CSV table of C-alpha atoms in Angstrom, one decimal:
chain,number,residue,atom,x,y,z
Q,72,ASP,CA,5.4,-0.2,1.4
Q,73,ALA,CA,9.0,-0.7,0.3
Q,74,LYS,CA,11.7,1.7,1.5
Q,75,THR,CA,13.3,3.9,-1.2
Q,76,THR,CA,16.7,5.4,-1.2
Q,77,GLN,CA,17.6,8.6,-3.0
Q,78,PRO,CA,20.7,10.8,-3.1
Q,79,PRO,CA,20.2,13.9,-0.9
Q,80,SER,CA,21.1,16.4,-3.5
Q,81,MET,CA,22.0,16.7,-7.2
Q,82,ASP,CA,22.6,19.5,-9.7
Q,83,CYS,CA,22.5,19.8,-13.4
Q,84,ALA,CA,22.8,22.6,-16.0
Q,85,GLU,CA,19.8,24.3,-17.5
Q,86,GLY,CA,18.8,22.7,-20.8
Q,87,ARG,CA,20.5,19.4,-20.0
Q,88,ALA,CA,18.8,16.2,-18.9
Q,89,ALA,CA,18.4,15.6,-15.2
Q,90,ASN,CA,18.5,11.9,-14.2
Q,91,LEU,CA,17.3,11.3,-10.7
Q,92,PRO,CA,18.0,7.8,-9.3
Q,93,CYS,CA,16.0,5.8,-6.8
Q,94,ASN,CA,16.7,2.5,-5.2
Q,95,HIS,CA,13.8,0.3,-4.1
Q,96,SER,CA,15.5,-3.1,-3.7
Q,97,THR,CA,12.8,-4.6,-1.5
Q,98,ILE,CA,9.8,-3.6,-3.8
Q,99,SER,CA,7.1,-6.2,-4.2
Q,100,GLY,CA,5.3,-7.1,-7.3
Q,101,ASN,CA,2.2,-5.0,-6.6
Q,102,GLU,CA,4.0,-1.8,-5.6
Q,103,TYR,CA,3.9,1.1,-7.9
Q,104,VAL,CA,6.8,3.6,-8.1
Q,105,TYR,CA,5.6,7.2,-7.8
Q,106,TRP,CA,7.5,10.4,-8.3
Q,107,TYR,CA,6.5,13.7,-6.9
Q,108,ARG,CA,8.2,17.0,-6.5
Q,109,GLN,CA,7.9,19.9,-4.1
Q,110,ILE,CA,8.9,23.4,-5.1
Q,111,HIS,CA,9.6,25.6,-2.1
Q,112,SER,CA,6.6,26.6,-0.1
Q,113,GLN,CA,4.2,24.7,-2.3
Q,114,GLY,CA,2.3,21.4,-2.1
Q,115,PRO,CA,3.8,18.3,-3.8
Q,116,GLN,CA,3.1,17.9,-7.5
Q,117,TYR,CA,2.5,14.5,-9.1
Q,118,ILE,CA,5.0,13.8,-11.9
Q,119,ILE,CA,4.7,10.2,-13.0
Q,120,HIS,CA,4.3,6.7,-11.8
Q,121,GLY,CA,4.8,3.1,-13.1
Q,122,LEU,CA,4.7,-0.5,-12.2
Q,123,LYS,CA,6.9,-2.5,-14.6
Q,124,ASN,CA,7.1,-0.7,-17.9
Q,125,ASN,CA,8.9,2.6,-18.6
Q,126,GLU,CA,6.5,5.5,-18.7
Q,127,THR,CA,6.6,8.9,-20.3
Q,128,ASN,CA,4.4,12.0,-20.1
Q,129,GLU,CA,4.7,15.7,-20.8
Q,130,MET,CA,6.7,16.3,-17.7
Q,131,ALA,CA,9.2,13.4,-17.5
Q,132,SER,CA,10.2,9.8,-18.3
Q,133,LEU,CA,10.4,7.0,-15.8
Q,134,ILE,CA,12.8,4.2,-16.4
Q,135,ILE,CA,12.3,1.1,-14.2
Q,136,THR,CA,14.9,-1.7,-14.3
Q,137,GLU,CA,13.8,-5.1,-15.3
Q,138,ASP,CA,14.2,-6.5,-11.8
Q,139,ARG,CA,12.3,-3.4,-10.5
Q,140,LYS,CA,14.9,-2.8,-7.8
Q,141,SER,CA,15.7,0.7,-9.0
Q,142,SER,CA,14.3,3.5,-11.2
Q,143,THR,CA,15.3,6.7,-12.8
Q,144,LEU,CA,13.3,9.9,-13.3
Q,145,ILE,CA,14.4,11.8,-16.3
Q,146,LEU,CA,13.7,15.4,-16.9
Q,147,PRO,CA,14.8,15.7,-20.6
Q,148,HIS,CA,15.5,19.5,-20.7
Q,149,ALA,CA,15.8,20.9,-17.2
Q,150,THR,CA,14.8,24.5,-16.6
Q,151,LEU,CA,15.4,26.7,-13.6
Q,152,ARG,CA,11.8,26.1,-12.6
Q,153,ASP,CA,12.6,22.4,-12.1
Q,154,THR,CA,14.6,23.2,-9.0
Q,155,ALA,CA,12.7,21.3,-6.3
Q,156,VAL,CA,12.8,18.4,-3.9
Q,157,TYR,CA,12.0,15.2,-5.8
Q,158,TYR,CA,10.4,12.2,-4.0
Q,159,CYS,CA,10.4,8.6,-5.1
Q,160,ILE,CA,7.8,6.5,-3.4
Q,161,ALA,CA,6.9,2.9,-3.5
Q,162,GLU,CA,3.2,2.2,-2.7
Q,163,MET,CA,1.3,-1.0,-2.7
Q,164,ASP,CA,-1.8,-1.2,-4.9
Q,165,SER,CA,-3.8,-2.1,-1.8
Q,166,SER,CA,-2.4,0.7,0.3
Q,167,TYR,CA,-4.3,4.0,0.9
Q,168,LYS,CA,-1.3,5.9,2.0
Q,169,LEU,CA,1.5,7.9,0.3
Q,170,ILE,CA,4.5,8.0,2.6
Q,171,PHE,CA,7.3,10.5,1.8
Q,172,GLY,CA,11.0,10.0,2.4
Q,173,SER,CA,13.6,12.7,2.4
Q,174,GLY,CA,13.9,13.0,-1.4
Q,175,THR,CA,16.5,14.5,-3.6
Q,176,ARG,CA,17.1,18.2,-3.7
Q,177,LEU,CA,17.7,19.1,-7.4
Q,178,LEU,CA,19.3,22.4,-8.2
Q,179,VAL,CA,19.2,23.4,-11.8
Q,180,ARG,CA,22.1,25.8,-12.6
Q,181,PRO,CA,21.9,28.6,-15.2
F,223,SER,CA,-12.8,19.5,-13.4
F,224,GLN,CA,-11.5,18.3,-10.1
F,225,THR,CA,-10.2,20.9,-7.6
F,226,ILE,CA,-9.1,21.0,-4.0
F,227,HIS,CA,-9.6,24.0,-1.8
F,228,GLN,CA,-7.7,24.6,1.4
F,229,TRP,CA,-7.9,27.6,3.7
F,230,PRO,CA,-6.6,29.7,5.2
F,231,ALA,CA,-3.3,30.1,3.4
F,232,THR,CA,-1.6,31.5,6.6
F,233,LEU,CA,-2.5,31.5,10.2
F,234,VAL,CA,-0.9,32.8,13.4
F,235,GLN,CA,-2.4,31.4,16.6
F,236,PRO,CA,-1.4,31.7,20.2
F,237,VAL,CA,-0.5,28.6,22.3
F,238,GLY,CA,-3.5,27.0,23.8
F,239,SER,CA,-6.0,28.3,21.2
F,240,PRO,CA,-8.1,26.0,19.2
F,241,LEU,CA,-7.5,25.2,15.5
F,242,SER,CA,-9.8,24.3,12.6
F,243,LEU,CA,-8.4,23.8,9.1
F,244,GLU,CA,-10.8,22.9,6.3
F,245,CYS,CA,-10.3,21.2,3.0
F,246,THR,CA,-12.9,20.5,0.3
F,247,VAL,CA,-12.7,18.7,-3.0
F,248,GLU,CA,-14.8,19.4,-6.0
F,249,GLY,CA,-15.5,17.4,-9.1
F,250,THR,CA,-15.3,13.9,-7.7
F,251,SER,CA,-17.1,11.6,-5.3
F,252,ASN,CA,-15.9,9.3,-2.6
F,253,PRO,CA,-12.3,10.5,-2.7
F,254,ASN,CA,-9.6,9.3,-0.2
F,255,LEU,CA,-8.6,12.4,1.8
F,256,TYR,CA,-5.4,13.1,3.6
F,257,TRP,CA,-3.8,15.6,6.0
F,258,TYR,CA,0.0,16.0,6.0
F,259,ARG,CA,2.3,18.3,8.0
F,260,GLN,CA,5.7,19.6,7.1
F,261,ALA,CA,7.7,21.2,10.0
F,262,ALA,CA,10.2,23.8,9.0
F,263,GLY,CA,13.1,22.2,7.1
F,264,ARG,CA,11.6,18.7,7.5
F,265,GLY,CA,9.9,16.1,5.3
F,266,LEU,CA,6.2,15.5,4.8
F,267,GLN,CA,4.5,13.6,7.6
F,268,LEU,CA,1.2,11.8,7.0
F,269,LEU,CA,-1.2,12.7,9.9
F,270,PHE,CA,-4.6,11.4,9.0
F,271,TYR,CA,-6.4,9.8,6.1
F,272,SER,CA,-10.0,8.9,5.4
F,273,VAL,CA,-11.5,6.5,2.9
F,274,GLY,CA,-15.1,7.4,3.6
F,275,ILE,CA,-17.4,9.6,5.6
F,276,GLY,CA,-16.8,9.2,9.3
F,277,GLN,CA,-13.8,6.9,8.7
F,278,ILE,CA,-10.6,8.4,10.0
F,279,SER,CA,-7.2,6.7,10.4
F,280,SER,CA,-4.5,8.3,12.5
F,281,GLU,CA,-0.9,7.8,11.6
F,282,VAL,CA,0.8,9.7,14.4
F,283,PRO,CA,-0.6,10.1,17.9
F,284,GLN,CA,-0.6,13.8,18.8
F,285,ASN,CA,-2.5,16.9,19.7
F,286,LEU,CA,-4.6,16.9,16.6
F,287,SER,CA,-7.8,15.2,15.3
F,288,ALA,CA,-9.5,15.0,12.0
F,289,SER,CA,-13.1,14.6,10.9
F,290,ARG,CA,-14.9,14.0,7.7
F,291,PRO,CA,-18.5,15.3,8.1
F,292,GLN,CA,-19.3,15.2,4.3
F,293,ASP,CA,-18.0,13.1,1.4
F,294,ARG,CA,-15.7,15.9,0.1
F,295,GLN,CA,-14.9,17.8,3.3
F,296,PHE,CA,-12.0,17.0,5.6
F,297,ILE,CA,-11.3,19.0,8.7
F,298,LEU,CA,-8.2,19.1,10.9
F,299,SER,CA,-8.7,20.3,14.5
F,300,SER,CA,-7.0,20.9,17.8
F,301,LYS,CA,-8.5,21.9,21.1
F,302,LYS,CA,-5.3,23.5,22.4
F,303,LEU,CA,-2.4,24.3,20.1
F,304,LEU,CA,1.2,23.7,21.1
F,305,LEU,CA,4.3,25.4,19.8
F,306,SER,CA,5.3,22.2,18.1
F,307,ASP,CA,2.1,22.3,16.0
F,308,SER,CA,3.7,25.0,13.9
F,309,GLY,CA,4.2,23.9,10.3
F,310,PHE,CA,2.9,23.7,6.8
F,311,TYR,CA,-0.3,21.7,6.6
F,312,LEU,CA,-1.4,20.1,3.4
F,313,CYS,CA,-4.6,18.4,2.4
F,314,ALA,CA,-4.6,15.8,-0.4
F,315,TRP,CA,-7.0,13.6,-2.3
F,316,THR,CA,-7.1,10.7,-4.7
F,317,SER,CA,-9.9,8.8,-6.3
F,318,ASP,CA,-7.9,6.6,-8.8
F,319,ARG,CA,-4.3,7.0,-8.0
F,320,ASN,CA,-3.3,4.5,-10.6
F,321,TYR,CA,-4.3,7.1,-13.2
F,322,TYR,CA,-4.0,10.4,-11.5
F,323,GLY,CA,-1.9,10.0,-8.4
F,324,TYR,CA,-2.5,12.2,-5.4
F,325,THR,CA,-3.4,15.8,-5.7
F,326,PHE,CA,-2.3,18.3,-3.0
F,327,GLY,CA,-3.8,21.6,-1.9
F,328,SER,CA,-1.9,24.8,-1.7
F,329,GLY,CA,-1.4,24.4,2.1
F,330,THR,CA,-1.8,26.3,5.3
F,331,ARG,CA,1.2,27.8,7.0
F,332,LEU,CA,0.5,27.7,10.7
F,333,THR,CA,2.6,29.6,13.2
F,334,VAL,CA,1.9,29.0,16.9
F,335,VAL,CA,3.2,31.8,19.0
């Protein structure tokens, strides 16, 4: 599975959009990009995933660049409850394993 | 609906004692099952995964073992706990990750004293 690179920490103001970047320059054509988050002392929570196209669900939007070498998770209106560690993971379609990196610690400020 | 049960929520065990953590999944069949560990202040480390009954793959050689005696049951064990086994243990499952991703349990916080 391709290595992903994320900034160690970010912050944003409550009510504003949070844009979390992820670099996956060595991603292959059959690797999906997954985003999870972990709120303190809880298990990780699935947010969204995509292969080539941009995706949106009730939690967030995922923007994947045309060359697929990077992506951005967008939380459109961040709340204090969105404070968490966000993980970007590239996983091959044929893989059975989800390998976590160090993630981005997002702090949403009041 | 699909749910994952993991227990106990917290556990304090002395060094050298055995360990058994259980995870069960409801509402699906033939799931892939996973055990992760998170040491204090550290990231999530994949320990074991299973794609079927009796099929266990180990990611990190260590003091732990895993078993899958039934389709939706995954057990993490140790014969003798070490201080370094302390951490937050998470069970996870997936059946069609391209639609639903992976679902994690609420975890067991193990303290070895």
